[in-house]
Amino acid sequence: MDQETVRTICYLARLEIDQSKSEKIQKDLETIIDLIGSLQTIDTSDIEPLYSPLEMTAFMHDDIEKSDNKKEKFLENAAASNEDYFLVPRVVE
Amino acid sequence: MSIQFKSIVDLRAMLDEGSISASELTQESLKLAKKYKELNCFVTMNEELSAKKANAIDLNEKDSSWLSGIPLAQKDLFCTEGLRTTCSSKILSNFIPPYSATAVKKLEDAGSITVGKTNMDEFAMGSSNETSFFGNVHNPWKKGYVPGGSSGGSAAAVAAGIVPAATGTDTGGSIRQPAAHCGITGLKPTYGRISRWGMIAFASSLDQAGPLARTAEDCAILLNTMSGHDSKDTTSLNSDVPDFLENINQPIDGLKIGIIKEFNLGDLDPQVQALFEESKKNYEALGAQFIEISLPNISASVPTYYSIAPAECSSNLSRFDGVRFGHRAENTNDLNDLYIKSRSEGFGDEVKRRILIGTYALSAGYYDAYYKKAQQVRRLIKNDFDHAFQSVDVLMTPTSPNAAFKFGSKGAQNPVELYLEDLFTISSNLAGLPAISIPHGQINSLPAGLQLIGNFLREDQILNAAHIFQKNSDHHQARPNLGDF
């Protein structure tokens, strides 16, 4: 883990880290990666990953039309909206 | 009449005999919350709506169902319609949900009254309640000490007797560890038992809601109401929900309790060991048998968890982008800049650290080495449990390797130090198993918890074992001296 990797991960996660905290973050990440790296010593050949403790197929429900439209309430939580839309900085010139 | 420290069972009797009304009960609870404001266990109070609902209950035809008129506190991770829900984060500090979480709705439909939303570690990421944007919660047993986390506000509110019970969520121990540190009872049910709909997600394959209360009996009352299938949550189990109160009082003669060899209890703090040995003797006197059992991969639980949980967190928390809800940064140049600045201003350090670890673990070139590897080890851990439950009914461990500690004393230099707090609790989340923490004595005047882990969907067995223990001891009746608050 070097500063360049930290910068790349930060960008992928859309996060900015204060310059003053950058070294500490690098050190913390190294410590945690060392911790999870300790799993490499365990033999997992032929072991299927367990992504959920339930291992069941997602429950299907009947395809029935329901009307609980709360558009206004959802838009109220946005910092900026205009009638039916969330507003963001201009994307297309 | 004081309602402080009363259980739901006590309060139900008072309401039924008419010695208190739902309105008086709610007002008393709100008054206690104000009196102990310095504990900082609430982020938002629900004074107006709770008074209104209590009044309506008093005016309606008498309803003696368990939760009618009972004040409860909800962890501020459950969406509550019209009531601010922050997850103790700056990024959600102005969020008013348009709907309520299924678990909360079920409790409210049963007549309970939400008096407020409780403080927690930001996005449930922490074991000491020190990562909240709204400040630390004090342990009611000692000012300046942590209540545990992440459901620290819920645990402190119950321990201080402000409410008889509260909701929490548990991703790696977040109900059980604060319950242990605050001297109360906390249950993490089987994964899928309670709907996750409306819970703000941290790690979706590990998160599970559950109750914190003074007794196992009260936990059973809440679990009865909170459980059940929900078509809005695709991981909600479609299994029968037994009445958890009905068989809670069965004798436990012949109950087989497993002690996990790999936890090397002999290496623990002698005081933690001594309490554990004493509880073992108490269970033996009640007819239980102890069997030492090996779970060869359980020591890998902490690293497995700290690969899986951050990976799921980095994916779940990508929804916070400043566009549709939550904090939005000002003066941004373009959309990408808006995402980066809103997230960087809105999230605290621990949340950022976990998002970064998760992003790294899921990134090209590392996915197989970290994320997939951890999910493979997770299966080995689950297989160990399956094997263990062929010869025992429940497993017993201390809930935490230590009692509550001072603010700032752990994890500042090395975050992994704090991660080890969850050594005994994490494995049941990885395997999706139910587990409960009950008080079983004190270490230097601070409470300590005993954990019972049950087999899949066997909350009834651990509630039964916990209730019989509480019937024959008084550790759960110990109360903090709140003179400093």
XYZ file of C-alpha atoms in Angstrom:
578
model
C 0.000 0.000 0.000
C 1.567 3.274 -1.102
C 0.263 6.834 -1.402
C -0.528 6.286 -5.083
C -2.758 3.261 -4.249
C -4.465 5.266 -1.496
C -5.196 8.039 -4.028
C -6.597 5.520 -6.537
C -8.890 3.869 -3.966
C -10.033 7.287 -2.751
C -10.998 8.231 -6.279
C -12.823 4.916 -6.873
C -14.770 5.499 -3.639
C -15.347 9.183 -4.520
C -13.711 10.309 -1.285
C -11.170 12.991 -0.569
C -8.748 12.616 2.335
C -7.133 15.596 4.072
C -3.431 15.764 3.239
C -2.730 15.872 6.979
C -4.518 12.541 7.498
C -3.167 10.792 4.446
C -0.241 9.044 6.108
C -2.357 7.858 9.024
C -4.966 6.467 6.607
C -2.245 4.657 4.663
C -0.947 3.126 7.888
C -4.454 2.130 9.060
C -5.259 0.538 5.716
C -1.987 -1.413 5.797
C -2.818 -2.711 9.288
C -6.301 -3.808 8.240
C -5.067 -5.383 4.983
C -2.481 -7.300 7.046
C -5.321 -8.519 9.275
C -7.460 -9.762 6.403
C -4.378 -11.038 4.571
C -3.944 -13.552 7.402
C -6.758 -15.569 5.767
C -4.327 -16.618 3.019
C -2.924 -19.337 5.293
C -6.280 -21.162 5.365
C -6.785 -23.879 2.759
C -9.999 -23.103 0.884
C -9.457 -25.179 -2.237
C -12.768 -26.581 -3.517
C -14.729 -24.514 -0.988
C -17.691 -22.602 -2.447
C -17.958 -19.018 -1.181
C -20.875 -18.374 1.203
C -22.262 -15.010 0.102
C -25.337 -15.139 2.348
C -26.115 -17.270 5.387
C -29.485 -18.186 3.856
C -28.353 -19.546 0.490
C -31.880 -19.348 -0.810
C -33.216 -17.978 -4.033
C -34.606 -14.505 -3.658
C -38.259 -14.581 -2.693
C -40.633 -13.842 -5.577
C -43.861 -11.987 -5.040
C -46.899 -11.773 -7.249
C -46.657 -9.139 -9.941
C -49.534 -6.977 -8.806
C -49.706 -3.274 -9.543
C -49.577 -1.158 -6.382
C -49.910 2.542 -5.963
C -47.934 4.111 -3.153
C -46.418 6.986 -5.024
C -44.688 9.362 -2.635
C -42.862 11.438 -5.234
C -43.222 14.767 -3.434
C -42.004 13.332 -0.153
C -38.964 11.807 -1.841
C -38.170 15.036 -3.671
C -38.416 16.997 -0.399
C -35.314 15.179 0.847
C -33.201 16.345 -2.101
C -31.015 19.403 -1.627
C -32.220 20.698 -5.007
C -35.159 19.626 -7.130
C -37.362 21.072 -9.823
C -40.877 19.678 -10.255
C -40.268 16.034 -11.186
C -36.462 16.075 -11.158
C -33.440 16.035 -8.893
C -31.152 18.923 -9.833
C -27.415 18.412 -10.329
C -24.663 20.583 -11.825
C -24.877 20.833 -15.615
C -23.558 17.657 -17.275
C -23.979 18.528 -20.963
C -22.870 21.904 -22.255
C -45.184 6.396 40.602
C -41.721 5.940 39.124
C -41.519 3.811 36.035
C -37.739 3.920 35.880
C -36.104 0.479 35.496
C -39.490 -1.270 35.133
C -39.750 -4.126 32.626
C -42.438 -4.418 29.953
C -44.051 -7.173 32.028
C -44.198 -4.792 35.065
C -45.509 -1.867 33.003
C -48.157 -4.026 31.327
C -49.501 -4.972 34.777
C -49.524 -1.294 35.859
C -51.389 -0.265 32.713
C -53.886 -3.101 33.053
C -54.693 -2.416 36.696
C -55.046 1.278 35.876
C -52.323 2.520 38.236
C -50.835 4.451 35.296
C -52.154 5.591 31.910
C -50.333 5.344 28.597
C -50.054 9.153 28.575
C -48.518 9.287 32.043
C -46.140 6.489 31.111
C -44.998 8.272 27.952
C -44.557 11.584 29.794
C -42.503 9.850 32.505
C -40.289 8.285 29.872
C -39.793 11.634 28.095
C -39.048 13.298 31.444
C -36.400 10.694 32.255
C -34.838 11.217 28.814
C -34.550 14.946 29.622
C -33.259 14.353 33.123
C -30.458 12.172 31.792
C -29.761 14.259 28.698
C -26.076 14.227 29.517
C -25.915 10.498 28.718
C -26.474 11.639 25.114
C -28.393 8.474 24.272
C -30.969 10.192 22.050
C -30.405 12.017 18.758
C -34.037 13.043 18.197
C -37.044 13.010 20.553
C -40.571 12.357 19.352
C -42.447 14.315 22.016
C -45.451 15.613 20.139
C -46.380 12.475 18.200
C -45.766 10.134 21.114
C -48.008 12.223 23.411
C -50.703 12.207 20.761
C -50.536 8.447 20.266
C -50.534 7.746 24.027
C -53.588 9.930 24.427
C -55.385 8.087 21.642
C -54.577 4.752 23.331
C -56.045 6.027 26.620
C -59.221 7.129 24.867
C -59.653 3.889 22.915
C -61.199 0.716 24.178
C -58.894 -1.037 26.631
C -56.175 -3.033 24.857
C -54.172 -5.443 26.987
C -51.885 -6.728 24.249
C -48.260 -6.712 25.407
C -46.991 -3.560 23.741
C -50.035 -1.302 23.786
C -49.004 1.974 25.425
C -45.412 0.837 26.090
C -42.738 3.474 25.335
C -39.841 2.244 23.205
C -36.753 3.840 21.686
C -35.649 3.086 18.127
C -32.053 2.994 16.985
C -31.545 5.901 14.607
C -30.784 3.485 11.789
C -34.426 2.483 11.342
C -36.354 4.753 9.006
C -39.283 6.359 10.827
C -41.859 8.109 8.673
C -41.840 11.846 9.296
C -39.250 11.540 12.092
C -35.644 12.498 11.367
C -33.361 9.489 10.822
C -29.651 10.251 10.812
C -27.702 6.997 11.309
C -25.677 9.347 13.545
C -24.020 10.740 10.427
C -23.616 14.286 9.181
C -24.565 13.057 5.717
C -28.099 12.181 6.920
C -28.454 14.900 9.558
C -31.471 16.387 7.736
C -33.098 13.203 6.419
C -36.845 12.743 7.018
C -37.860 9.277 5.760
C -41.049 9.012 3.681
C -41.745 5.544 5.186
C -41.079 3.477 8.306
C -38.960 0.331 8.570
C -41.080 -2.829 8.741
C -39.678 -3.751 12.191
C -40.646 -0.320 13.602
C -44.013 -0.346 11.890
C -44.845 -3.733 13.399
C -43.923 -2.492 16.879
C -45.958 0.678 16.421
C -48.924 -1.208 14.962
C -48.855 -3.337 18.129
C -49.460 -0.135 20.129
C -45.956 0.731 21.308
C -44.935 4.375 21.406
C -41.692 5.563 19.812
C -40.396 8.200 22.245
C -37.184 8.896 20.384
C -34.333 7.819 18.126
C -31.145 6.624 19.778
C -27.545 7.598 19.197
C -25.198 5.035 17.650
C -21.857 4.631 15.940
C -22.033 6.354 12.557
C -23.716 3.919 10.123
C -23.315 1.267 12.874
C -19.560 1.169 12.274
C -17.939 0.941 15.669
C -17.895 -0.924 18.946
C -17.811 1.995 21.372
C -20.293 4.597 20.130
C -17.378 7.012 19.664
C -17.881 7.464 15.905
C -21.261 9.257 16.131
C -21.519 12.698 14.518
C -23.674 13.621 17.531
C -21.022 12.825 20.125
C -20.185 9.991 22.499
C -22.825 8.217 24.564
C -21.835 7.720 28.213
C -22.165 4.363 29.897
C -24.838 4.854 32.602
C -22.664 2.804 34.974
C -19.699 5.188 34.729
C -19.398 8.636 33.218
C -16.667 8.913 30.590
C -16.829 5.211 29.792
C -18.166 3.768 26.528
C -21.577 2.067 26.438
C -20.346 -0.258 23.682
C -21.562 -0.062 20.125
C -22.924 0.325 17.720
C -26.351 0.290 19.427
C -24.870 2.260 22.350
C -27.687 4.807 22.697
C -30.341 2.074 22.794
C -28.375 0.106 25.413
C -27.757 3.203 27.559
C -31.417 4.302 27.371
C -32.584 0.881 28.603
C -29.828 0.599 31.240
C -30.712 4.055 32.625
C -34.337 2.942 32.868
C -35.625 5.625 30.476
C -37.436 3.039 28.357
C -38.064 -0.639 29.154
C -36.767 -1.731 25.741
C -35.289 -0.452 22.496
C -34.486 -1.702 19.039
C -30.952 -2.254 17.837
C -29.159 -3.792 14.901
C -26.300 -6.260 15.008
C -23.803 -6.709 12.157
C -20.891 -8.071 14.210
C -22.059 -7.719 17.816
C -23.747 -4.308 17.813
C -26.684 -5.439 19.997
C -24.928 -7.949 22.237
C -21.723 -6.056 23.085
C -23.463 -2.800 24.200
C -26.037 -4.913 26.088
C -23.107 -6.569 27.901
C -21.329 -3.279 28.658
C -24.533 -1.687 29.973
C -25.780 -4.659 32.028
C -28.916 -5.461 30.025
C -30.196 -8.256 27.772
C -29.776 -8.066 23.988
C -30.790 -10.529 21.277
C -29.560 -10.866 17.717
C -32.041 -13.133 15.931
C -31.367 -15.518 13.046
C -30.496 -13.709 9.794
C -33.775 -13.259 7.915
C -36.008 -13.586 11.002
C -36.796 -9.836 11.068
C -37.255 -7.791 7.922
C -34.372 -5.473 7.010
C -36.647 -3.246 4.939
C -36.219 0.368 6.037
C -33.027 -0.361 7.956
C -30.222 1.751 6.533
C -27.879 -0.931 5.248
C -24.302 -1.379 6.452
C -23.437 -4.974 5.449
C -26.496 -6.599 3.941
C -25.541 -10.255 4.454
C -24.751 -9.662 8.149
C -27.167 -6.947 9.392
C -30.035 -8.100 11.591
C -32.431 -6.152 13.811
C -33.251 -7.203 17.344
C -34.367 -6.098 20.796
C -32.483 -4.733 23.818
C -34.380 -4.984 27.098
C -33.996 -5.631 30.827
C -34.932 -9.326 30.620
C -35.021 -12.257 28.204
C -38.792 -12.295 28.697
C -39.104 -8.714 27.396
C -36.816 -9.573 24.451
C -39.223 -12.429 23.610
C -42.164 -10.003 23.651
C -40.435 -7.695 21.160
C -39.190 -10.577 19.020
C -42.741 -11.972 18.749
C -43.859 -8.680 17.228
C -40.820 -7.834 15.098
C -40.463 -11.256 13.403
C -42.095 -12.558 10.273
C -41.896 -12.628 6.527
C -41.872 -9.353 4.611
C -42.242 -9.373 0.848
C -40.331 -6.068 0.706
C -37.122 -7.795 1.860
C -35.898 -10.531 -0.481
C -33.770 -12.043 2.306
C -36.686 -12.216 4.744
C -37.373 -15.817 5.795
C -40.717 -17.344 5.011
C -40.692 -19.561 8.117
C -43.202 -20.032 10.893
C -42.678 -17.756 13.855
C -43.245 -19.601 17.125
C -44.555 -17.792 20.219
C -41.237 -17.087 21.933
C -42.901 -16.423 25.289
C -44.811 -19.661 25.391
C -41.889 -21.998 26.083
C -39.509 -19.584 27.747
C -40.057 -21.116 31.175
C -39.299 -24.776 30.318
C -36.816 -26.548 32.624
C -33.343 -26.782 31.057
C -32.477 -30.115 32.588
C -30.219 -31.959 30.158
C -29.512 -28.890 27.983
C -26.187 -29.490 26.247
C -23.999 -26.391 26.274
C -20.838 -26.277 24.162
C -17.681 -24.418 25.201
C -15.556 -23.453 22.201
C -12.033 -24.825 22.618
C -10.384 -22.375 20.203
C -11.404 -19.311 22.216
C -8.751 -20.267 24.821
C -10.704 -18.776 27.696
C -7.692 -19.454 29.927
C -5.893 -16.557 28.219
C -8.577 -14.027 29.143
C -8.566 -11.481 31.937
C -8.879 -13.569 35.152
C -11.986 -11.623 36.197
C -13.749 -12.436 32.897
C -12.728 -16.066 33.395
C -13.960 -16.174 36.983
C -17.413 -14.851 36.034
C -17.629 -17.343 33.198
C -16.752 -20.255 35.502
C -19.349 -19.103 38.012
C -22.072 -18.934 35.346
C -21.060 -22.367 34.155
C -21.566 -23.692 37.692
C -24.955 -21.967 37.900
C -26.037 -23.601 34.659
C -24.787 -26.975 35.913
C -26.865 -26.520 39.050
C -29.863 -25.907 36.793
C -29.287 -29.239 35.066
C -27.232 -28.232 32.003
C -24.299 -30.328 30.793
C -21.097 -28.844 29.394
C -19.155 -30.241 26.474
C -15.909 -28.835 25.099
C -16.201 -28.585 21.354
C -13.829 -27.633 18.556
C -14.676 -25.068 15.853
C -11.323 -25.149 14.025
C -11.889 -22.068 11.841
C -13.588 -19.760 14.329
C -10.377 -17.849 15.098
C -10.534 -16.547 11.510
C -13.849 -14.778 12.203
C -12.408 -11.295 12.793
C -10.325 -11.111 9.572
C -13.180 -12.709 7.613
C -15.603 -10.106 8.908
C -13.244 -7.189 8.226
C -13.040 -8.235 4.602
C -16.766 -8.919 4.020
C -18.356 -6.109 6.069
C -16.308 -3.243 4.534
C -16.855 -4.693 1.030
C -20.622 -4.677 1.509
C -20.427 -1.273 3.201
C -18.520 0.302 0.314
C -21.210 -0.903 -2.060
C -24.181 0.075 0.163
C -22.841 3.510 1.023
C -22.308 4.444 -2.616
C -25.962 5.574 -2.554
C -24.953 8.633 -0.533
C -24.001 11.008 -3.304
C -25.620 14.303 -2.339
C -28.179 14.080 -5.153
C -31.401 12.465 -3.886
C -31.113 12.818 -0.110
C -28.625 13.754 2.554
C -25.914 16.375 2.751
C -24.913 18.152 -0.445
C -21.666 20.148 -0.654
C -21.852 23.720 -1.912
C -19.755 25.360 -4.621
C -18.970 22.287 -6.661
C -17.553 22.404 -10.187
C -19.296 19.429 -11.740
C -21.244 16.267 -10.889
C -18.162 14.244 -9.966
C -16.950 17.046 -7.727
C -20.400 17.137 -6.088
C -20.200 13.411 -5.294
C -16.667 13.653 -3.900
C -17.214 16.780 -1.798
C -20.639 15.726 -0.456
C -19.316 12.318 0.615
C -16.038 13.661 2.005
C -17.821 16.310 4.092
C -20.626 13.963 5.135
C -18.832 10.816 6.308
C -16.654 10.534 9.426
C -13.198 8.957 9.584
C -14.189 5.375 10.544
C -16.833 5.210 7.818
C -14.314 6.492 5.265
C -11.747 3.952 6.451
C -14.214 1.081 5.974
C -15.384 2.312 2.573
C -11.747 2.490 1.445
C -10.944 -1.020 2.722
C -14.042 -2.367 0.990
C -13.259 -0.565 -2.243
C -9.749 -2.019 -2.145
C -10.989 -5.562 -1.357
C -13.444 -5.427 -4.262
C -11.134 -3.794 -6.795
C -9.730 -5.575 -9.827
C -6.835 -7.827 -8.916
C -7.753 -8.113 -5.223
C -11.323 -9.447 -5.366
C -10.322 -13.129 -5.286
C -7.560 -12.663 -2.720
C -9.644 -10.764 -0.177
C -13.389 -10.834 -0.803
C -13.859 -14.294 -2.335
C -11.316 -15.802 0.047
C -13.233 -14.394 3.031
C -16.517 -15.785 1.739
C -14.875 -19.215 1.406
C -13.581 -19.047 4.980
C -17.071 -17.934 5.983
C -18.407 -21.262 4.695
C -15.792 -23.139 6.708
C -16.917 -21.243 9.821
C -20.569 -22.046 9.115
C -19.680 -25.722 8.554
C -17.945 -25.729 11.961
C -21.146 -24.454 13.592
C -23.299 -27.012 11.740
C -20.995 -29.713 13.000
C -21.029 -28.377 16.584
C -24.818 -28.240 16.715
C -24.962 -31.959 15.982
C -23.712 -32.564 19.512
C -24.780 -29.471 21.523
C -27.942 -27.361 21.849
C -26.306 -23.997 22.453
C -22.794 -22.558 22.653
C -21.634 -20.325 25.500
C -18.917 -17.634 25.539
C -18.310 -14.340 27.329
C -19.931 -11.604 25.194
C -16.850 -9.401 25.269
C -13.227 -10.015 26.279
C -13.445 -7.066 28.711
C -15.817 -4.668 30.434
C -16.501 -1.106 29.217
C -13.438 1.127 28.782
C -12.690 4.862 28.927
C -13.475 7.151 26.002
C -10.527 7.355 23.616
C -8.598 4.511 25.214
C -8.870 2.014 22.356
C -8.364 2.095 18.616
C -6.946 5.611 18.231
C -3.483 4.404 17.253
C -4.523 1.075 15.763
C -8.122 0.497 14.587
C -7.673 -3.298 14.793
C -7.435 -3.019 18.606
C -11.093 -1.983 18.678
C -12.069 -4.592 16.082
C -11.017 -7.324 18.541
C -13.829 -6.187 20.871
C -16.111 -8.313 18.690
C -14.020 -11.486 18.903
C -16.822 -13.587 20.442
C -19.809 -12.036 18.666
C -18.780 -11.825 14.997
C -18.950 -15.525 14.089
C -22.724 -15.793 14.642
C -23.282 -12.967 12.134
C -21.089 -14.731 9.566
C -23.122 -17.932 10.006
C -26.482 -16.128 10.421
C -27.143 -17.677 13.843
C -29.170 -16.240 16.744
C -27.313 -15.183 19.899
C -28.178 -13.426 23.141
C -26.182 -11.554 25.769
C -27.313 -11.540 29.396
C -25.713 -9.804 32.385
C -23.815 -12.221 34.641
C -21.916 -10.108 37.126
C -19.483 -7.213 37.288
C -15.828 -6.452 36.744
C -14.582 -3.437 38.742
C -18.199 -2.241 39.195
C -18.934 -2.455 35.457
C -21.313 -5.061 34.012
C -20.185 -8.115 32.068
C -22.203 -10.188 29.620
C -22.592 -13.888 28.943
C -23.356 -14.963 25.380
C -25.464 -17.937 24.298
C -25.388 -18.817 20.594
C -28.246 -20.929 19.239
C -28.738 -23.061 16.161
C -30.479 -21.633 13.074
C -34.000 -20.359 13.977
C -33.616 -21.596 17.566
C -34.118 -18.272 19.344
C -36.564 -20.219 21.546
C -33.709 -22.284 23.031
C -31.415 -19.383 23.873
C -34.319 -17.298 25.240
C -35.363 -20.263 27.375
C -31.814 -20.786 28.698
C -31.438 -17.037 29.351
C -34.788 -16.755 31.123
C -34.112 -19.723 33.431
C -30.735 -18.174 34.327
C -32.446 -14.855 35.110
C -35.142 -16.582 37.168
C -32.435 -18.067 39.337
C -30.120 -15.065 39.674
C -30.375 -11.311 40.103
C -27.559 -9.956 37.877
C -30.147 -8.557 35.442
C -31.705 -6.572 38.289
C -28.527 -4.618 39.123
C -29.010 -0.899 38.403
C -26.481 1.842 37.759
C -26.132 4.741 40.164
C -27.003 7.677 37.919
C -25.904 10.324 40.412
C -23.247 11.725 38.035
C -25.729 12.497 35.283
